[in-house]
Every structure is written in C-alpha cells, then in structure tokens.
Amino acid sequence: MAGFQTFHDFIGLQSFLKEKFHKQTIGLVPTMGALHIGHISLIERALEENDIVVVTIFVNPKQFNNPNDLKNYPRVPEKDLALLKVFDRVVVCMPSVDAVYPSNDPYKKVELGLLDKVLEGEFRPGHFNGVAHVVHNLMYFSRPSKAYFGLKDIQQLSVINHMVKSSSLTVDVVACDTVRDKNGLALSSRNLLLNKAQHHEALIIHTTLTFVKSNIKSLGLQETLRQAKELFNKGTLNLEYIDVVDRETFGPYKIDSTNNVCCISAFCENVRLIDNILLG
Ligand code: PAF
C-alpha cells in the first residue's frame, strides 16, 4: 500500500477504497482513540480476516450522557497515529462530527428495548442510542464486510448486534476476547486516567467477577451477589452495579443457561470502569 493514509472525512476514504481496494474485503475497527493493546488485538484479528482494515478514531459526543466524562475522555491522536503507522494494510479515518452526522443522516432510530434499560442502559441514559447511531453511520460510510468489537463492552456488543439486525447493513459483527493486563485488569482507554495506586485498587473488579464465576453454582444467584458485594466493598472503589444477566438479551439470569454473564460497574475516584465475566 502506497504510504500510510489518514482521512478526515468519508468522501476521501470511500474514493481511496474504491480506487485501490475495489472488490477486496474491508474490516472495520471503530475506536474512540487512546489506543491500547486491546485495540491492537482487534486490528490484528481484522488484518487476519480482511484485505484492508479501516480504523476510525472518533470521540462520539452522542454517547456521553455526562459532559465531564466527554471533556475528560483521553485524547492522544499523535500517539494513536504513531501506533497505527506500523501496520501495512491499515487506513485511519478521524472524521469530524459533521462527517459522521451529516444533515442527510442515514440512521433510522432502532428501539433497543431492555438493552437500553438495565445495567449500562439504566446508569447511562441515552448512551446506547448514541452508540447504535455512531456505529451504524461508521459502518454505513465505510462499508465493511466485518466489524470488530471487544467483549469487555458486552452490552454494547449486544446493542450493535441488535442494531445491525434491525437495519439494512450487511456487516458481520465479530466479538473479540477482552484483553487484560498481567494482574487481570481489563484494558480500557480510561485506565490512562488511573494512577499506580488506583490501578492496583481496581483489581478488586476482576477478583469479584472471578468470585462470582467460582461460586454461583454452589451458592445460587442471590447469596453469590451478596457475598460478592461484601468482598468488593472491602476495597476502595464505589460499586455502581453488579448483576448476572443473559449475555444477548440482558434479561434475567437463568439457572441452566450457558449464556449468563456477570457485569460490573464501579468508580475508582471519578473514573468509571466496567468489566464482565462469562459464566458459561
Ligand atoms: O467502544 C468504543 O470505543 C465506542 O463505544 C465505539 C464502539 C467506538 C463507538 O463510539
């Protein structure tokens, strides 16, 4: 590929892809930047499965229900580009708000039902409508065959699957395993906002999830959650929620299902962290 390409709108991206990659497969990795090894693993998977990979970097204002969260979201575009430059078949699109949401916006609102009402849906009102909208438009404008998302944001993944099924897009949504640091903390752009001590304190999240996975069969749902909260509260983080739900519908835990997932959200001072564990 002739040199590293960065676009700031979809018109340039589309004509480049049409000219150079006509009839080749496009993988899409949507991101909000502040790239880490988790994103790199999505890109590597996308490169294995496609001829070319489009990485979008766009901090989507529509998915932030809290203006301070939007303001404080880490933005390190030079670092991101330096990381991406090493990949041969990657093109980057860093679109403006107007490019993602043009006046003739192609998105038709999708009803998200329960997905938008429980857990993340309850605590971040409007967030998933913003995610569904942006992912729809990023897919619509870059026309990938496959798009890659991490399982760390498992409720987001269900929202995206639901949005794709309810729209005219023909994109395979590929779920990729959560990448963790050596102590078990799920990688997240927000970890950049944690100091060393907070990194250590945040490990209680994975410890608590592991406790739920190990004990739910013997203790049952209610007692496991009670003990899990007790364990979590021995640490310094503030628990927002912990619950076990169906990983696709986000309906209630079913004792004999292999689709249960335990999801957690907590604040480490003012940094909001989420994680989950599949219970199998
Ligand atoms: O997971 C994220 O980083 C964002 O929610 C996404 C999927 C890029 C949409 O803005």
PDB file of C-alpha atoms and ligand atoms in Angstrom:
ATOM      1  CA  MET A   1       0.000   0.000   0.000  1.00  0.00           C
ATOM      2  CA  ALA A   2       1.420   3.366  -1.003  1.00  0.00           C
ATOM      3  CA  GLY A   3       2.211   5.120   2.331  1.00  0.00           C
ATOM      4  CA  PHE A   4       0.150   5.455   5.481  1.00  0.00           C
ATOM      5  CA  GLN A   5      -3.230   7.057   4.786  1.00  0.00           C
ATOM      6  CA  THR A   6      -5.286   9.173   7.182  1.00  0.00           C
ATOM      7  CA  PHE A   7      -8.651  10.637   6.214  1.00  0.00           C
ATOM      8  CA  HIS A   8     -10.785  13.232   7.951  1.00  0.00           C
ATOM      9  CA  ASP A   9     -14.000  12.516   6.083  1.00  0.00           C
ATOM     10  CA  PHE A  10     -15.673   9.582   4.384  1.00  0.00           C
ATOM     11  CA  ILE A  11     -15.621  11.004   0.860  1.00  0.00           C
ATOM     12  CA  GLY A  12     -11.830  10.736   0.717  1.00  0.00           C
ATOM     13  CA  LEU A  13     -11.888   7.326   2.410  1.00  0.00           C
ATOM     14  CA  GLN A  14     -14.536   5.939   0.052  1.00  0.00           C
ATOM     15  CA  SER A  15     -12.775   7.057  -3.118  1.00  0.00           C
ATOM     16  CA  PHE A  16      -9.446   5.663  -1.846  1.00  0.00           C
ATOM     17  CA  LEU A  17     -11.051   2.299  -1.027  1.00  0.00           C
ATOM     18  CA  LYS A  18     -12.892   2.212  -4.347  1.00  0.00           C
ATOM     19  CA  GLU A  19      -9.772   3.007  -6.343  1.00  0.00           C
ATOM     20  CA  LYS A  20      -7.275   0.787  -4.530  1.00  0.00           C
ATOM     21  CA  PHE A  21      -9.361  -1.923  -2.852  1.00  0.00           C
ATOM     22  CA  HIS A  22     -12.231  -2.483  -5.203  1.00  0.00           C
ATOM     23  CA  LYS A  23     -13.719  -5.980  -4.579  1.00  0.00           C
ATOM     24  CA  GLN A  24     -11.443  -6.583  -1.604  1.00  0.00           C
ATOM     25  CA  THR A  25     -12.685  -7.213   1.914  1.00  0.00           C
ATOM     26  CA  ILE A  26     -12.767  -4.334   4.379  1.00  0.00           C
ATOM     27  CA  GLY A  27     -12.592  -4.855   8.136  1.00  0.00           C
ATOM     28  CA  LEU A  28     -13.706  -2.006  10.401  1.00  0.00           C
ATOM     29  CA  VAL A  29     -12.340  -1.320  13.876  1.00  0.00           C
ATOM     30  CA  PRO A  30     -14.262   1.621  15.371  1.00  0.00           C
ATOM     31  CA  THR A  31     -12.463   3.299  18.288  1.00  0.00           C
ATOM     32  CA  MET A  32     -12.539   6.484  20.310  1.00  0.00           C
ATOM     33  CA  GLY A  33      -8.729   6.636  20.281  1.00  0.00           C
ATOM     34  CA  ALA A  34      -6.339   6.397  23.246  1.00  0.00           C
ATOM     35  CA  LEU A  35      -5.424   3.089  21.701  1.00  0.00           C
ATOM     36  CA  HIS A  36      -4.078   0.234  23.808  1.00  0.00           C
ATOM     37  CA  ILE A  37      -3.181  -3.416  23.342  1.00  0.00           C
ATOM     38  CA  GLY A  38      -6.882  -4.329  23.370  1.00  0.00           C
ATOM     39  CA  HIS A  39      -7.441  -2.211  20.250  1.00  0.00           C
ATOM     40  CA  ILE A  40      -4.278  -3.578  18.655  1.00  0.00           C
ATOM     41  CA  SER A  41      -5.588  -7.114  19.148  1.00  0.00           C
ATOM     42  CA  LEU A  42      -8.841  -6.129  17.347  1.00  0.00           C
ATOM     43  CA  ILE A  43      -6.782  -4.670  14.486  1.00  0.00           C
ATOM     44  CA  GLU A  44      -4.616  -7.797  14.258  1.00  0.00           C
ATOM     45  CA  ARG A  45      -7.685 -10.019  14.118  1.00  0.00           C
ATOM     46  CA  ALA A  46      -9.222  -7.761  11.453  1.00  0.00           C
ATOM     47  CA  LEU A  47      -5.995  -7.884   9.418  1.00  0.00           C
ATOM     48  CA  GLU A  48      -6.037 -11.693   9.523  1.00  0.00           C
ATOM     49  CA  GLU A  49      -9.580 -11.794   8.173  1.00  0.00           C
ATOM     50  CA  ASN A  50      -9.659  -8.915   5.656  1.00  0.00           C
ATOM     51  CA  ASP A  51      -7.613  -7.363   2.837  1.00  0.00           C
ATOM     52  CA  ILE A  52      -7.691  -3.905   4.374  1.00  0.00           C
ATOM     53  CA  VAL A  53      -8.631  -2.544   7.788  1.00  0.00           C
ATOM     54  CA  VAL A  54     -10.228   0.828   8.458  1.00  0.00           C
ATOM     55  CA  VAL A  55      -9.624   2.119  11.982  1.00  0.00           C
ATOM     56  CA  THR A  56     -11.865   5.017  12.933  1.00  0.00           C
ATOM     57  CA  ILE A  57     -10.908   7.373  15.752  1.00  0.00           C
ATOM     58  CA  PHE A  58     -13.879   9.436  16.818  1.00  0.00           C
ATOM     59  CA  VAL A  59     -14.865  10.517  20.336  1.00  0.00           C
ATOM     60  CA  ASN A  60     -18.592  10.337  19.822  1.00  0.00           C
ATOM     61  CA  PRO A  61     -20.368  13.159  21.687  1.00  0.00           C
ATOM     62  CA  LYS A  62     -23.752  11.431  21.310  1.00  0.00           C
ATOM     63  CA  GLN A  63     -22.789   8.535  23.568  1.00  0.00           C
ATOM     64  CA  PHE A  64     -21.697  10.632  26.561  1.00  0.00           C
ATOM     65  CA  ASN A  65     -24.543  11.338  28.955  1.00  0.00           C
ATOM     66  CA  ASN A  66     -22.149  13.195  31.254  1.00  0.00           C
ATOM     67  CA  PRO A  67     -20.457  16.322  29.789  1.00  0.00           C
ATOM     68  CA  ASN A  68     -17.493  15.998  32.196  1.00  0.00           C
ATOM     69  CA  ASP A  69     -16.890  12.435  31.046  1.00  0.00           C
ATOM     70  CA  LEU A  70     -16.781  13.672  27.436  1.00  0.00           C
ATOM     71  CA  LYS A  71     -14.442  16.520  28.396  1.00  0.00           C
ATOM     72  CA  ASN A  72     -12.082  14.233  30.336  1.00  0.00           C
ATOM     73  CA  TYR A  73     -12.062  11.359  27.846  1.00  0.00           C
ATOM     74  CA  PRO A  74      -8.377  10.788  26.949  1.00  0.00           C
ATOM     75  CA  ARG A  75      -7.361  12.179  23.554  1.00  0.00           C
ATOM     76  CA  VAL A  76      -3.867  11.356  22.271  1.00  0.00           C
ATOM     77  CA  PRO A  77      -4.129  11.453  18.452  1.00  0.00           C
ATOM     78  CA  GLU A  78      -0.367  11.716  17.755  1.00  0.00           C
ATOM     79  CA  LYS A  79       0.354   8.661  19.898  1.00  0.00           C
ATOM     80  CA  ASP A  80      -2.526   6.781  18.233  1.00  0.00           C
ATOM     81  CA  LEU A  81      -1.233   7.536  14.745  1.00  0.00           C
ATOM     82  CA  ALA A  82       2.303   6.511  15.703  1.00  0.00           C
ATOM     83  CA  LEU A  83       0.947   3.139  16.889  1.00  0.00           C
ATOM     84  CA  LEU A  84      -1.067   2.601  13.717  1.00  0.00           C
ATOM     85  CA  LYS A  85       1.669   3.600  11.276  1.00  0.00           C
ATOM     86  CA  VAL A  86       3.457   0.284  11.757  1.00  0.00           C
ATOM     87  CA  PHE A  87       0.590  -1.621  10.125  1.00  0.00           C
ATOM     88  CA  ASP A  88       0.803  -2.136   6.405  1.00  0.00           C
ATOM     89  CA  ARG A  89      -2.823  -2.563   5.439  1.00  0.00           C
ATOM     90  CA  VAL A  90      -4.438  -0.138   7.892  1.00  0.00           C
ATOM     91  CA  VAL A  91      -6.083   3.146   6.912  1.00  0.00           C
ATOM     92  CA  VAL A  92      -7.221   5.613   9.532  1.00  0.00           C
ATOM     93  CA  CYS A  93     -10.287   7.808   9.487  1.00  0.00           C
ATOM     94  CA  MET A  94     -10.551  10.607  12.073  1.00  0.00           C
ATOM     95  CA  PRO A  95     -13.813  12.177  10.964  1.00  0.00           C
ATOM     96  CA  SER A  96     -15.388  15.401  12.170  1.00  0.00           C
ATOM     97  CA  VAL A  97     -18.785  15.451  13.901  1.00  0.00           C
ATOM     98  CA  ASP A  98     -20.353  16.789  10.680  1.00  0.00           C
ATOM     99  CA  ALA A  99     -18.863  13.948   8.625  1.00  0.00           C
ATOM    100  CA  VAL A 100     -20.306  11.297  10.973  1.00  0.00           C
ATOM    101  CA  TYR A 101     -23.663  13.060  11.356  1.00  0.00           C
ATOM    102  CA  PRO A 102     -24.376  14.793   8.030  1.00  0.00           C
ATOM    103  CA  SER A 103     -27.627  16.714   7.512  1.00  0.00           C
ATOM    104  CA  ASN A 104     -28.937  13.798   5.405  1.00  0.00           C
ATOM    105  CA  ASP A 105     -28.144  11.351   8.233  1.00  0.00           C
ATOM    106  CA  PRO A 106     -28.734   7.740   7.051  1.00  0.00           C
ATOM    107  CA  TYR A 107     -29.646   6.410  10.536  1.00  0.00           C
ATOM    108  CA  LYS A 108     -33.211   5.379  11.375  1.00  0.00           C
ATOM    109  CA  LYS A 109     -33.567   5.064  15.134  1.00  0.00           C
ATOM    110  CA  VAL A 110     -33.592   1.467  16.362  1.00  0.00           C
ATOM    111  CA  GLU A 111     -35.580   0.587  19.502  1.00  0.00           C
ATOM    112  CA  LEU A 112     -33.242  -1.105  21.957  1.00  0.00           C
ATOM    113  CA  GLY A 113     -35.846  -2.402  24.443  1.00  0.00           C
ATOM    114  CA  LEU A 114     -34.373  -3.943  27.586  1.00  0.00           C
ATOM    115  CA  LEU A 115     -30.803  -3.418  26.392  1.00  0.00           C
ATOM    116  CA  ASP A 116     -31.229   0.286  26.965  1.00  0.00           C
ATOM    117  CA  LYS A 117     -32.963  -0.037  30.335  1.00  0.00           C
ATOM    118  CA  VAL A 118     -30.794  -2.267  32.512  1.00  0.00           C
ATOM    119  CA  LEU A 119     -27.211  -2.002  33.830  1.00  0.00           C
ATOM    120  CA  GLU A 120     -25.315   0.363  31.489  1.00  0.00           C
ATOM    121  CA  GLY A 121     -28.661   1.335  29.942  1.00  0.00           C
ATOM    122  CA  GLU A 122     -30.028   2.362  33.332  1.00  0.00           C
ATOM    123  CA  PHE A 123     -26.939   4.189  34.569  1.00  0.00           C
ATOM    124  CA  ARG A 124     -26.049   5.904  31.267  1.00  0.00           C
ATOM    125  CA  PRO A 125     -29.374   7.063  29.816  1.00  0.00           C
ATOM    126  CA  GLY A 126     -29.124   7.680  26.081  1.00  0.00           C
ATOM    127  CA  HIS A 127     -25.647   6.135  25.855  1.00  0.00           C
ATOM    128  CA  PHE A 128     -26.637   3.128  23.757  1.00  0.00           C
ATOM    129  CA  ASN A 129     -28.752   5.179  21.363  1.00  0.00           C
ATOM    130  CA  GLY A 130     -25.591   7.204  20.760  1.00  0.00           C
ATOM    131  CA  VAL A 131     -23.523   4.037  20.275  1.00  0.00           C
ATOM    132  CA  ALA A 132     -26.061   2.461  17.890  1.00  0.00           C
ATOM    133  CA  HIS A 133     -26.224   5.687  15.898  1.00  0.00           C
ATOM    134  CA  VAL A 134     -22.473   6.201  15.546  1.00  0.00           C
ATOM    135  CA  VAL A 135     -21.676   2.557  14.784  1.00  0.00           C
ATOM    136  CA  HIS A 136     -24.437   2.476  12.178  1.00  0.00           C
ATOM    137  CA  ASN A 137     -23.026   5.548  10.443  1.00  0.00           C
ATOM    138  CA  LEU A 138     -19.399   4.391  10.659  1.00  0.00           C
ATOM    139  CA  MET A 139     -20.466   1.088   9.072  1.00  0.00           C
ATOM    140  CA  TYR A 140     -22.697   2.802   6.523  1.00  0.00           C
ATOM    141  CA  PHE A 141     -19.931   5.154   5.361  1.00  0.00           C
ATOM    142  CA  SER A 142     -17.043   2.680   5.336  1.00  0.00           C
ATOM    143  CA  ARG A 143     -18.951  -0.380   4.017  1.00  0.00           C
ATOM    144  CA  PRO A 144     -17.005  -3.131   5.787  1.00  0.00           C
ATOM    145  CA  SER A 145     -17.723  -6.861   5.472  1.00  0.00           C
ATOM    146  CA  LYS A 146     -16.824  -7.335   9.129  1.00  0.00           C
ATOM    147  CA  ALA A 147     -16.538  -5.069  12.159  1.00  0.00           C
ATOM    148  CA  TYR A 148     -14.632  -5.866  15.355  1.00  0.00           C
ATOM    149  CA  PHE A 149     -15.627  -5.129  18.970  1.00  0.00           C
ATOM    150  CA  GLY A 150     -14.279  -6.201  22.345  1.00  0.00           C
ATOM    151  CA  LEU A 151     -16.238  -8.383  24.750  1.00  0.00           C
ATOM    152  CA  LYS A 152     -15.283  -6.026  27.591  1.00  0.00           C
ATOM    153  CA  ASP A 153     -18.210  -3.875  26.462  1.00  0.00           C
ATOM    154  CA  ILE A 154     -20.547  -6.857  26.232  1.00  0.00           C
ATOM    155  CA  GLN A 155     -23.786  -4.875  26.489  1.00  0.00           C
ATOM    156  CA  GLN A 156     -22.536  -2.559  23.737  1.00  0.00           C
ATOM    157  CA  LEU A 157     -21.859  -5.649  21.628  1.00  0.00           C
ATOM    158  CA  SER A 158     -25.475  -6.825  22.065  1.00  0.00           C
ATOM    159  CA  VAL A 159     -26.717  -3.340  21.164  1.00  0.00           C
ATOM    160  CA  ILE A 160     -24.600  -3.363  17.993  1.00  0.00           C
ATOM    161  CA  ASN A 161     -25.767  -6.865  17.021  1.00  0.00           C
ATOM    162  CA  HIS A 162     -29.349  -5.749  17.536  1.00  0.00           C
ATOM    163  CA  MET A 163     -28.835  -2.515  15.559  1.00  0.00           C
ATOM    164  CA  VAL A 164     -27.229  -4.366  12.624  1.00  0.00           C
ATOM    165  CA  LYS A 165     -30.053  -6.952  12.517  1.00  0.00           C
ATOM    166  CA  SER A 166     -32.655  -4.172  12.589  1.00  0.00           C
ATOM    167  CA  SER A 167     -31.027  -2.127   9.808  1.00  0.00           C
ATOM    168  CA  SER A 168     -30.187  -2.741   6.157  1.00  0.00           C
ATOM    169  CA  LEU A 169     -26.470  -3.174   6.888  1.00  0.00           C
ATOM    170  CA  THR A 170     -24.834  -6.454   5.908  1.00  0.00           C
ATOM    171  CA  VAL A 171     -21.894  -6.495   8.274  1.00  0.00           C
ATOM    172  CA  ASP A 172     -20.647  -9.446  10.344  1.00  0.00           C
ATOM    173  CA  VAL A 173     -20.125  -8.301  13.911  1.00  0.00           C
ATOM    174  CA  VAL A 174     -17.079 -10.079  15.339  1.00  0.00           C
ATOM    175  CA  ALA A 175     -16.776 -10.355  19.135  1.00  0.00           C
ATOM    176  CA  CYS A 176     -13.183 -10.436  20.392  1.00  0.00           C
ATOM    177  CA  ASP A 177     -11.938 -11.547  23.814  1.00  0.00           C
ATOM    178  CA  THR A 178     -11.205  -8.974  26.497  1.00  0.00           C
ATOM    179  CA  VAL A 179      -7.503  -8.255  26.828  1.00  0.00           C
ATOM    180  CA  ARG A 180      -6.265  -7.971  30.441  1.00  0.00           C
ATOM    181  CA  ASP A 181      -3.038  -6.811  31.999  1.00  0.00           C
ATOM    182  CA  LYS A 182      -0.930  -9.361  33.873  1.00  0.00           C
ATOM    183  CA  ASN A 183      -2.928  -8.755  37.080  1.00  0.00           C
ATOM    184  CA  GLY A 184      -6.333  -9.203  35.445  1.00  0.00           C
ATOM    185  CA  LEU A 185      -7.407  -5.566  34.957  1.00  0.00           C
ATOM    186  CA  ALA A 186      -9.329  -5.292  31.671  1.00  0.00           C
ATOM    187  CA  LEU A 187      -7.559  -2.905  29.301  1.00  0.00           C
ATOM    188  CA  SER A 188      -9.500   0.294  28.702  1.00  0.00           C
ATOM    189  CA  SER A 189      -8.636   3.760  27.427  1.00  0.00           C
ATOM    190  CA  ARG A 190      -9.924   5.041  30.758  1.00  0.00           C
ATOM    191  CA  ASN A 191      -7.095   3.209  32.582  1.00  0.00           C
ATOM    192  CA  LEU A 192      -4.888   6.087  31.374  1.00  0.00           C
ATOM    193  CA  LEU A 193      -6.731   8.206  33.935  1.00  0.00           C
ATOM    194  CA  LEU A 194      -5.710   5.923  36.839  1.00  0.00           C
ATOM    195  CA  ASN A 195      -2.537   6.442  38.871  1.00  0.00           C
ATOM    196  CA  LYS A 196      -0.416   3.475  40.018  1.00  0.00           C
ATOM    197  CA  ALA A 197      -2.247   3.031  43.345  1.00  0.00           C
ATOM    198  CA  GLN A 198      -5.638   3.215  41.620  1.00  0.00           C
ATOM    199  CA  HIS A 199      -4.537   0.610  39.074  1.00  0.00           C
ATOM    200  CA  HIS A 200      -3.859  -1.680  41.996  1.00  0.00           C
ATOM    201  CA  GLU A 201      -7.149  -0.862  43.744  1.00  0.00           C
ATOM    202  CA  ALA A 202      -9.097  -1.505  40.522  1.00  0.00           C
ATOM    203  CA  LEU A 203      -8.022  -5.172  40.585  1.00  0.00           C
ATOM    204  CA  ILE A 204     -10.909  -5.800  43.011  1.00  0.00           C
ATOM    205  CA  ILE A 205     -13.160  -5.709  39.928  1.00  0.00           C
ATOM    206  CA  HIS A 206     -11.691  -8.841  38.367  1.00  0.00           C
ATOM    207  CA  THR A 207     -11.312 -10.523  41.780  1.00  0.00           C
ATOM    208  CA  THR A 208     -15.023 -10.018  42.423  1.00  0.00           C
ATOM    209  CA  LEU A 209     -16.038 -11.283  38.977  1.00  0.00           C
ATOM    210  CA  THR A 210     -13.889 -14.387  39.443  1.00  0.00           C
ATOM    211  CA  PHE A 211     -15.551 -14.957  42.826  1.00  0.00           C
ATOM    212  CA  VAL A 212     -18.990 -14.878  41.180  1.00  0.00           C
ATOM    213  CA  LYS A 213     -17.937 -17.342  38.483  1.00  0.00           C
ATOM    214  CA  SER A 214     -16.499 -19.762  41.047  1.00  0.00           C
ATOM    215  CA  ASN A 215     -19.440 -19.640  43.452  1.00  0.00           C
ATOM    216  CA  ILE A 216     -22.697 -19.100  41.595  1.00  0.00           C
ATOM    217  CA  LYS A 217     -23.380 -22.811  41.026  1.00  0.00           C
ATOM    218  CA  SER A 218     -22.964 -23.722  44.691  1.00  0.00           C
ATOM    219  CA  LEU A 219     -24.299 -20.578  46.398  1.00  0.00           C
ATOM    220  CA  GLY A 220     -27.030 -19.534  43.960  1.00  0.00           C
ATOM    221  CA  LEU A 221     -27.526 -16.059  42.488  1.00  0.00           C
ATOM    222  CA  GLN A 222     -28.701 -14.011  45.497  1.00  0.00           C
ATOM    223  CA  GLU A 223     -26.156 -15.314  48.003  1.00  0.00           C
ATOM    224  CA  THR A 224     -23.321 -15.057  45.469  1.00  0.00           C
ATOM    225  CA  LEU A 225     -24.177 -11.439  44.722  1.00  0.00           C
ATOM    226  CA  ARG A 226     -24.478 -10.639  48.431  1.00  0.00           C
ATOM    227  CA  GLN A 227     -21.029 -12.088  49.171  1.00  0.00           C
ATOM    228  CA  ALA A 228     -19.578 -10.539  46.013  1.00  0.00           C
ATOM    229  CA  LYS A 229     -20.723  -7.071  47.141  1.00  0.00           C
ATOM    230  CA  GLU A 230     -19.241  -7.693  50.600  1.00  0.00           C
ATOM    231  CA  LEU A 231     -15.933  -8.692  49.019  1.00  0.00           C
ATOM    232  CA  PHE A 232     -15.973  -5.721  46.627  1.00  0.00           C
ATOM    233  CA  ASN A 233     -16.711  -3.266  49.427  1.00  0.00           C
ATOM    234  CA  LYS A 234     -13.558  -4.333  51.274  1.00  0.00           C
ATOM    235  CA  GLY A 235     -11.725  -2.378  48.565  1.00  0.00           C
ATOM    236  CA  THR A 236     -11.850   1.384  47.989  1.00  0.00           C
ATOM    237  CA  LEU A 237     -13.901   1.551  44.760  1.00  0.00           C
ATOM    238  CA  ASN A 238     -17.544   2.617  44.727  1.00  0.00           C
ATOM    239  CA  LEU A 239     -19.793  -0.039  43.287  1.00  0.00           C
ATOM    240  CA  GLU A 240     -22.407   1.158  40.806  1.00  0.00           C
ATOM    241  CA  TYR A 241     -23.886  -2.235  39.929  1.00  0.00           C
ATOM    242  CA  ILE A 242     -23.106  -5.910  39.817  1.00  0.00           C
ATOM    243  CA  ASP A 243     -25.585  -8.357  38.332  1.00  0.00           C
ATOM    244  CA  VAL A 244     -25.881 -11.544  36.327  1.00  0.00           C
ATOM    245  CA  VAL A 245     -27.914 -11.444  33.106  1.00  0.00           C
ATOM    246  CA  ASP A 246     -28.315 -13.179  29.760  1.00  0.00           C
ATOM    247  CA  ARG A 247     -25.440 -12.056  27.535  1.00  0.00           C
ATOM    248  CA  GLU A 248     -27.628 -11.423  24.480  1.00  0.00           C
ATOM    249  CA  THR A 249     -30.965 -10.112  25.746  1.00  0.00           C
ATOM    250  CA  PHE A 250     -29.746  -8.742  29.085  1.00  0.00           C
ATOM    251  CA  GLY A 251     -32.850 -10.369  30.583  1.00  0.00           C
ATOM    252  CA  PRO A 252     -32.583 -12.119  33.974  1.00  0.00           C
ATOM    253  CA  TYR A 253     -30.130 -14.889  34.931  1.00  0.00           C
ATOM    254  CA  LYS A 254     -31.353 -18.379  34.068  1.00  0.00           C
ATOM    255  CA  ILE A 255     -30.024 -21.130  36.250  1.00  0.00           C
ATOM    256  CA  ASP A 256     -29.482 -23.724  33.490  1.00  0.00           C
ATOM    257  CA  SER A 257     -28.329 -21.397  30.720  1.00  0.00           C
ATOM    258  CA  THR A 258     -24.761 -21.258  29.415  1.00  0.00           C
ATOM    259  CA  ASN A 259     -25.365 -17.670  28.284  1.00  0.00           C
ATOM    260  CA  ASN A 260     -25.090 -15.958  31.673  1.00  0.00           C
ATOM    261  CA  VAL A 261     -22.669 -13.098  32.188  1.00  0.00           C
ATOM    262  CA  CYS A 262     -21.799 -11.214  35.354  1.00  0.00           C
ATOM    263  CA  CYS A 263     -21.414  -7.479  34.670  1.00  0.00           C
ATOM    264  CA  ILE A 264     -19.978  -4.866  36.994  1.00  0.00           C
ATOM    265  CA  SER A 265     -19.501  -1.117  37.004  1.00  0.00           C
ATOM    266  CA  ALA A 266     -17.624   0.888  39.613  1.00  0.00           C
ATOM    267  CA  PHE A 267     -15.946   4.203  40.202  1.00  0.00           C
ATOM    268  CA  CYS A 268     -12.286   4.437  41.078  1.00  0.00           C
ATOM    269  CA  GLU A 269     -12.477   8.020  42.417  1.00  0.00           C
ATOM    270  CA  ASN A 270     -14.038   9.735  39.378  1.00  0.00           C
ATOM    271  CA  VAL A 271     -13.010   7.144  36.778  1.00  0.00           C
ATOM    272  CA  ARG A 272     -15.830   4.825  35.776  1.00  0.00           C
ATOM    273  CA  LEU A 273     -14.737   1.274  34.971  1.00  0.00           C
ATOM    274  CA  ILE A 274     -16.776  -1.648  33.650  1.00  0.00           C
ATOM    275  CA  ASP A 275     -15.970  -5.315  33.192  1.00  0.00           C
ATOM    276  CA  ASN A 276     -17.713  -8.686  32.942  1.00  0.00           C
ATOM    277  CA  ILE A 277     -17.126 -12.411  33.086  1.00  0.00           C
ATOM    278  CA  LEU A 278     -18.893 -15.100  31.071  1.00  0.00           C
ATOM    279  CA  LEU A 279     -20.230 -17.734  33.428  1.00  0.00           C
ATOM    280  CA  GLY A 280     -20.647 -20.459  30.807  1.00  0.00           C
TER     281      GLY A 280
HETATM  282  O1  PAF B   1     -16.235   1.047  22.395  1.00  0.00           O
HETATM  283  C1  PAF B   1     -15.967   2.172  21.913  1.00  0.00           C
HETATM  284  O2  PAF B   1     -14.823   2.616  21.906  1.00  0.00           O
HETATM  285  C2  PAF B   1     -17.095   3.025  21.359  1.00  0.00           C
HETATM  286  O3  PAF B   1     -18.266   2.855  22.083  1.00  0.00           O
HETATM  287  C3  PAF B   1     -17.340   2.797  19.850  1.00  0.00           C
HETATM  288  C4  PAF B   1     -17.781   1.376  19.569  1.00  0.00           C
HETATM  289  C5  PAF B   1     -16.057   3.105  19.095  1.00  0.00           C
HETATM  290  C6  PAF B   1     -18.429   3.742  19.362  1.00  0.00           C
HETATM  291  O4  PAF B   1     -18.099   5.072  19.569  1.00  0.00           O
END
